[in-house]
Short mmCIF file of C-alpha atoms in Angstrom, two decimals:
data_model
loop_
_atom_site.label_atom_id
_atom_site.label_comp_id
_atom_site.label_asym_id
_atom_site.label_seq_id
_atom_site.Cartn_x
_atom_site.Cartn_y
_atom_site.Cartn_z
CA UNK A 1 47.42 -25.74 57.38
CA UNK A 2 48.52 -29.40 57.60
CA UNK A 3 44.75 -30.49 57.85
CA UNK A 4 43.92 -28.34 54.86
CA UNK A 5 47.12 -29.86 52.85
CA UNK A 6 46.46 -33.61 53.70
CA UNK A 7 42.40 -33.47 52.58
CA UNK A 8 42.25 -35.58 49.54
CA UNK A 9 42.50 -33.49 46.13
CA UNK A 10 38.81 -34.21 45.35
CA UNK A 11 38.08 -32.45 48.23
CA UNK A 12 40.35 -29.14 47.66
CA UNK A 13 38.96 -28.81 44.23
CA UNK A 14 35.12 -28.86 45.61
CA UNK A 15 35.25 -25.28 47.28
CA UNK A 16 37.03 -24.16 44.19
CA UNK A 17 34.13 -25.97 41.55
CA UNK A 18 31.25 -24.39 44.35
CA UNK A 19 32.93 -20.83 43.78
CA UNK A 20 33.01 -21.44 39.59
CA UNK A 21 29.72 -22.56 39.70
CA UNK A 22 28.45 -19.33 42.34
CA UNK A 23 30.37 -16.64 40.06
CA UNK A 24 28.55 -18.08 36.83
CA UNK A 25 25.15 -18.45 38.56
CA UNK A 26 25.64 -14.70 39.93
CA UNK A 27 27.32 -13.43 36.08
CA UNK A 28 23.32 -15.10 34.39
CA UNK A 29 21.36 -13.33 37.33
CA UNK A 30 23.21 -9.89 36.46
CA UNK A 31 22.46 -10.78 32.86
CA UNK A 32 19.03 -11.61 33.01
CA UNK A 33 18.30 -8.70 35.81
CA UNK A 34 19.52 -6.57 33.09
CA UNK A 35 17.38 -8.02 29.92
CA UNK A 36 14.30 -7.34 32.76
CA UNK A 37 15.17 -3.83 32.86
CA UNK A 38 15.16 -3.11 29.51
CA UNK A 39 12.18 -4.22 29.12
CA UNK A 40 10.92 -2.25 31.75
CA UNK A 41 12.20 0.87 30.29
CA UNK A 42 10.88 -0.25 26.63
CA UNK A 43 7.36 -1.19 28.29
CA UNK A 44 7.50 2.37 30.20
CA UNK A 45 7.58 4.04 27.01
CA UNK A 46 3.85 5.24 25.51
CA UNK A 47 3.30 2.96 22.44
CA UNK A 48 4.11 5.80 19.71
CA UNK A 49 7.30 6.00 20.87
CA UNK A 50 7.85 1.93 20.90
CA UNK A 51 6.16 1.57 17.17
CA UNK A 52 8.44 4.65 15.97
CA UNK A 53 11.65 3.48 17.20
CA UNK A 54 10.49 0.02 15.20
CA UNK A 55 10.02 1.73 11.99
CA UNK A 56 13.37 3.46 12.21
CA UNK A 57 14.96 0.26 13.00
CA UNK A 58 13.38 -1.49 10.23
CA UNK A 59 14.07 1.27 8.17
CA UNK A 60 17.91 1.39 8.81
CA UNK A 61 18.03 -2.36 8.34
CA UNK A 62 16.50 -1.76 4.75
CA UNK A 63 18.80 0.59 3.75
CA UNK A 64 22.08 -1.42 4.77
CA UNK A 65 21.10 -4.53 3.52
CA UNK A 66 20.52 -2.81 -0.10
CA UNK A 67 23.42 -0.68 0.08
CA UNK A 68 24.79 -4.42 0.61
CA UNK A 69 23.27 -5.93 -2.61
CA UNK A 70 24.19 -3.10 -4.55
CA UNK A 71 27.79 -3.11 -4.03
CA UNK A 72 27.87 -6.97 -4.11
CA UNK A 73 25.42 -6.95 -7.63
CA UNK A 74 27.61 -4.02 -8.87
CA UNK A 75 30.87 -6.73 -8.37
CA UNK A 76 29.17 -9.35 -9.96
CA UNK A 77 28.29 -7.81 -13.12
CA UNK A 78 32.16 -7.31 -13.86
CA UNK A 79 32.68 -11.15 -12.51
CA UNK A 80 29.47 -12.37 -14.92
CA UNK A 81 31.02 -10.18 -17.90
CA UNK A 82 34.53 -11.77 -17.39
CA UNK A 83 33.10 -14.94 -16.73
CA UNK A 84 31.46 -15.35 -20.14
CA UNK A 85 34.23 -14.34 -22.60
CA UNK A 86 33.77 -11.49 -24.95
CA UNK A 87 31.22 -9.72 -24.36
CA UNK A 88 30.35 -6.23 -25.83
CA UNK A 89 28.64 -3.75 -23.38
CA UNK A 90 25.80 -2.51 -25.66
CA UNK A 91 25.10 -6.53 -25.45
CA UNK A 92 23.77 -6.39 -21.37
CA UNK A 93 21.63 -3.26 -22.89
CA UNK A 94 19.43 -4.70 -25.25
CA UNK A 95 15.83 -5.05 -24.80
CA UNK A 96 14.45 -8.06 -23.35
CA UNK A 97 10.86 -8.69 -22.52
CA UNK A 98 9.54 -9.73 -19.23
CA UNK A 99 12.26 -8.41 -16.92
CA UNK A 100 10.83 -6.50 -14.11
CA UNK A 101 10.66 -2.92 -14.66
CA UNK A 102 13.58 -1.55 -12.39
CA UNK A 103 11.49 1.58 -11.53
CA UNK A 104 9.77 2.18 -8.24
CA UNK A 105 6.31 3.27 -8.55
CA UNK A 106 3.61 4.82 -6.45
CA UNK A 107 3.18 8.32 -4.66
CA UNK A 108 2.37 7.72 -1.18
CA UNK A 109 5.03 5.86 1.00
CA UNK A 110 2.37 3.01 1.47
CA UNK A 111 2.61 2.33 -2.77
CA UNK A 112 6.44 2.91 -2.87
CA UNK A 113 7.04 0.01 -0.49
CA UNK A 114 4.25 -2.00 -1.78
CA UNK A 115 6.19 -1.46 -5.14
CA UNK A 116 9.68 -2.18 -4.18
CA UNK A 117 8.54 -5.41 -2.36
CA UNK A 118 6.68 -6.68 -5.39
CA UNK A 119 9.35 -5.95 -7.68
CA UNK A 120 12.14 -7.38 -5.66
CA UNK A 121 10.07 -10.90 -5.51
CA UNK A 122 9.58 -10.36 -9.31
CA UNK A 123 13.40 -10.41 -10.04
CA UNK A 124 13.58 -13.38 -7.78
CA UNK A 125 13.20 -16.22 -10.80
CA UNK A 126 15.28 -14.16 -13.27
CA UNK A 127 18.05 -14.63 -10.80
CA UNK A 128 17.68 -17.90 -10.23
CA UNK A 129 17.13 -19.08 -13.92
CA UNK A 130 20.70 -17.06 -14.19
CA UNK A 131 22.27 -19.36 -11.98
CA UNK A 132 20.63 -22.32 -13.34
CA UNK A 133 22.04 -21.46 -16.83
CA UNK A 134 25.63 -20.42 -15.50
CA UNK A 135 25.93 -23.48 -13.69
CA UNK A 136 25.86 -25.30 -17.08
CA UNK A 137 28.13 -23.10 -18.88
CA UNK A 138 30.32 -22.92 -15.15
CA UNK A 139 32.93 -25.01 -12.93
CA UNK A 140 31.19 -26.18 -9.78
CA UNK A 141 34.05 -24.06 -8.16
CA UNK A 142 33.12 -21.19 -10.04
CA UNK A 143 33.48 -17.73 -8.22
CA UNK A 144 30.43 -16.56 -10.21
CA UNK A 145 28.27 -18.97 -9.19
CA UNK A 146 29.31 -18.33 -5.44
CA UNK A 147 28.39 -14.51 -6.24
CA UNK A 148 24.95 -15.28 -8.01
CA UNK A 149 24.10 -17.45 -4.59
CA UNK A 150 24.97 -14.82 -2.50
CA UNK A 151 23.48 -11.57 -4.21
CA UNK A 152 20.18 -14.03 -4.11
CA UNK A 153 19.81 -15.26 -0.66
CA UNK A 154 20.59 -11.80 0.37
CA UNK A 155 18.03 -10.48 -1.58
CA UNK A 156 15.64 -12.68 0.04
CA UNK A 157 16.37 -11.57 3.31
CA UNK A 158 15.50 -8.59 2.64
CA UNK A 159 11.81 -9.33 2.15
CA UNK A 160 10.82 -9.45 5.86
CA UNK A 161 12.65 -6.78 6.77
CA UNK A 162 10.52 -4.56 4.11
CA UNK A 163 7.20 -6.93 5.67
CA UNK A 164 8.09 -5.45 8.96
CA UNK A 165 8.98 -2.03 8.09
CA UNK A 166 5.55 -1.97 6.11
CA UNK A 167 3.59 -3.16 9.14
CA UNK A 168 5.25 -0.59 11.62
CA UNK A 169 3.77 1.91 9.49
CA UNK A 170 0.32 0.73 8.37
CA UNK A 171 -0.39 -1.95 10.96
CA UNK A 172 -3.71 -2.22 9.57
CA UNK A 173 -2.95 -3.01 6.28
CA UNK A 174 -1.52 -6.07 4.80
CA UNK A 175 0.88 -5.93 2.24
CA UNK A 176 -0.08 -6.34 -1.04
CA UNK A 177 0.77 -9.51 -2.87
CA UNK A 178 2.69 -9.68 -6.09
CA UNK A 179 0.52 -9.09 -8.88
CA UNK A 180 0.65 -10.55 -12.54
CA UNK A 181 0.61 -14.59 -11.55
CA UNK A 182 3.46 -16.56 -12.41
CA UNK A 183 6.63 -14.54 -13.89
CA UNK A 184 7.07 -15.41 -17.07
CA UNK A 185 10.88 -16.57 -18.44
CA UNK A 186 12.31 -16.54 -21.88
CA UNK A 187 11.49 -19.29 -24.01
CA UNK A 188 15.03 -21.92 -24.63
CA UNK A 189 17.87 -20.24 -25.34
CA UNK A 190 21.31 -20.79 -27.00
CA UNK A 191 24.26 -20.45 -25.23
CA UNK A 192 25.08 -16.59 -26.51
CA UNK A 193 21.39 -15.60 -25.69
CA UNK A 194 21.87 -17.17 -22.36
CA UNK A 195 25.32 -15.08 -21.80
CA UNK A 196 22.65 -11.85 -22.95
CA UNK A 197 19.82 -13.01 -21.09
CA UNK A 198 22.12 -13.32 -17.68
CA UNK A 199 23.91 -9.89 -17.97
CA UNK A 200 20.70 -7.82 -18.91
CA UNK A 201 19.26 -9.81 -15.49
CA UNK A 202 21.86 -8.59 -13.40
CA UNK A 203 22.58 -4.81 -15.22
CA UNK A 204 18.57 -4.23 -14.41
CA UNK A 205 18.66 -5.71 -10.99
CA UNK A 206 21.11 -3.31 -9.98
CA UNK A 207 19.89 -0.24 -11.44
CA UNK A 208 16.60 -1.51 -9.33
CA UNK A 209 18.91 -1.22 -6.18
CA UNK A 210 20.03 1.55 -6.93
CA UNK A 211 16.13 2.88 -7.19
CA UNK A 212 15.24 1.54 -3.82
CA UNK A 213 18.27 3.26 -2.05
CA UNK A 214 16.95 6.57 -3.10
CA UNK A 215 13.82 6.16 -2.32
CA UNK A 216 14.75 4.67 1.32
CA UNK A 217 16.02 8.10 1.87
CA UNK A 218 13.40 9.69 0.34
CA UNK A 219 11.66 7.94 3.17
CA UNK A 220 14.07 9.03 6.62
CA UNK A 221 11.16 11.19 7.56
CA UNK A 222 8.52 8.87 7.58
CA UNK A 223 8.72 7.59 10.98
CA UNK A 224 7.87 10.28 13.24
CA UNK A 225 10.01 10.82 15.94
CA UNK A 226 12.90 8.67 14.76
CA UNK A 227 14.31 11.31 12.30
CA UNK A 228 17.53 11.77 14.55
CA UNK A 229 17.95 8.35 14.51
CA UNK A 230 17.77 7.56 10.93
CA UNK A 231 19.49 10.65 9.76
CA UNK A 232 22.68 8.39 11.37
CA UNK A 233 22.36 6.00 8.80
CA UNK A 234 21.61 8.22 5.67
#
């Protein structure tokens, strides 16, 4: 024990480093023994199985990221309406050409998807000439503009996950691209039609979320074998 006690501290701490360094080489060999064996499981499984636990996944994903967007585009239509003063309701009603039609079309599940990724990347401009307008009529700090950022990048997220989903299903196909060229915006507007403009915008791109929720469940059965599964999340 005196030996032990009159080694130099350098020395004492060296077993004590070895045995840190041991435990964490030992904890990343567990961890990466068990990453092999879940791939071995996930490679033992026949490829059906594999592709239809993908399109559930992908699936689920879709569905909570719009149930996401909705709620958040549902709270910033009341920030947007109190943001811009008096505003009417019948005013975020009116008619405005261009706007994406907030309606899903198509029959088979391959056209529904097509549809609700082409019309998602339709609304994309609208929202962003929104925020480009709002940021003139807006404090830097403004919680609106915060809102329009995040309902947007959110929204763009959620085009690979639809990419994916579509190519778990029809790996053969491609998905198709957005028809109709360049979206077309509204010609220059004064401040009140801007304040119109943005809240029609927003009122249709939630009722479009609202369309693509129903028709994601309208979908749980699609992926063969996962029905358990996605029934969870519906």
């Amino acid at each position: 024990m005196t030996r032990l006690c009159n080694l130099p501290a350098g020395w004492r701490m060296n077993g004590h480093v070895k045995s840190m360094h041991f435990q964490q080489f030992m904890e990343a060999a567990a961890t990466f023994l068990f990453l092999l064996l879940l791939m071995a499981v996930d490679s033992s499984r026949p490829a059906p199985v594999r592709e239809n636990l993908q399109c559930g996944n992908f699936l689920q994903q879709m569905l909570r990221q719009t149930r996401v967007i909705n709620k958040e585009s549902a709270d910033l239509i009341k920030l947007y309406k109190a943001s811009q003063g008096e505003m009417p309701e019948f005013f975020c009603k009116v008619a405005i050409n261009d706007i994406p039609d907030p309606k899903i079309s198509g029959l088979q599940p391959a056209e529904k998807i097509a549809s609700i990724s082409t019309h998602l990347q339709a609304f994309f401009p609208h929202l962003k000439w929104v925020y480009e307008q709002q940021t003139d009529l807006q404090l830097p700090t403004s919680p609106l503009l915060k809102a329009l950022t995040t309902v947007r990048v959110r929204s763009q997220w959620l085009v690979p996950i639809i990419n994916n989903f579509y190519q778990s299903l029809f790996p053969n196909l491609s998905l198709p691209e957005p028809a109709g060229g360049a979206t077309t915006l509204p010609p220059p507007q004064n401040v009140f039609q801007q304040k119109i403009y943005g809240c029609v915008v927003l009122k249709t791109y939630k009722e479009f979320l609202s369309n693509v929720s129903r028709e994601l469940r309208n979908l749980k059965n699609v992926c063969k074998g996962t029905t358990a599964i996605s029934m969870h999340f519906f």
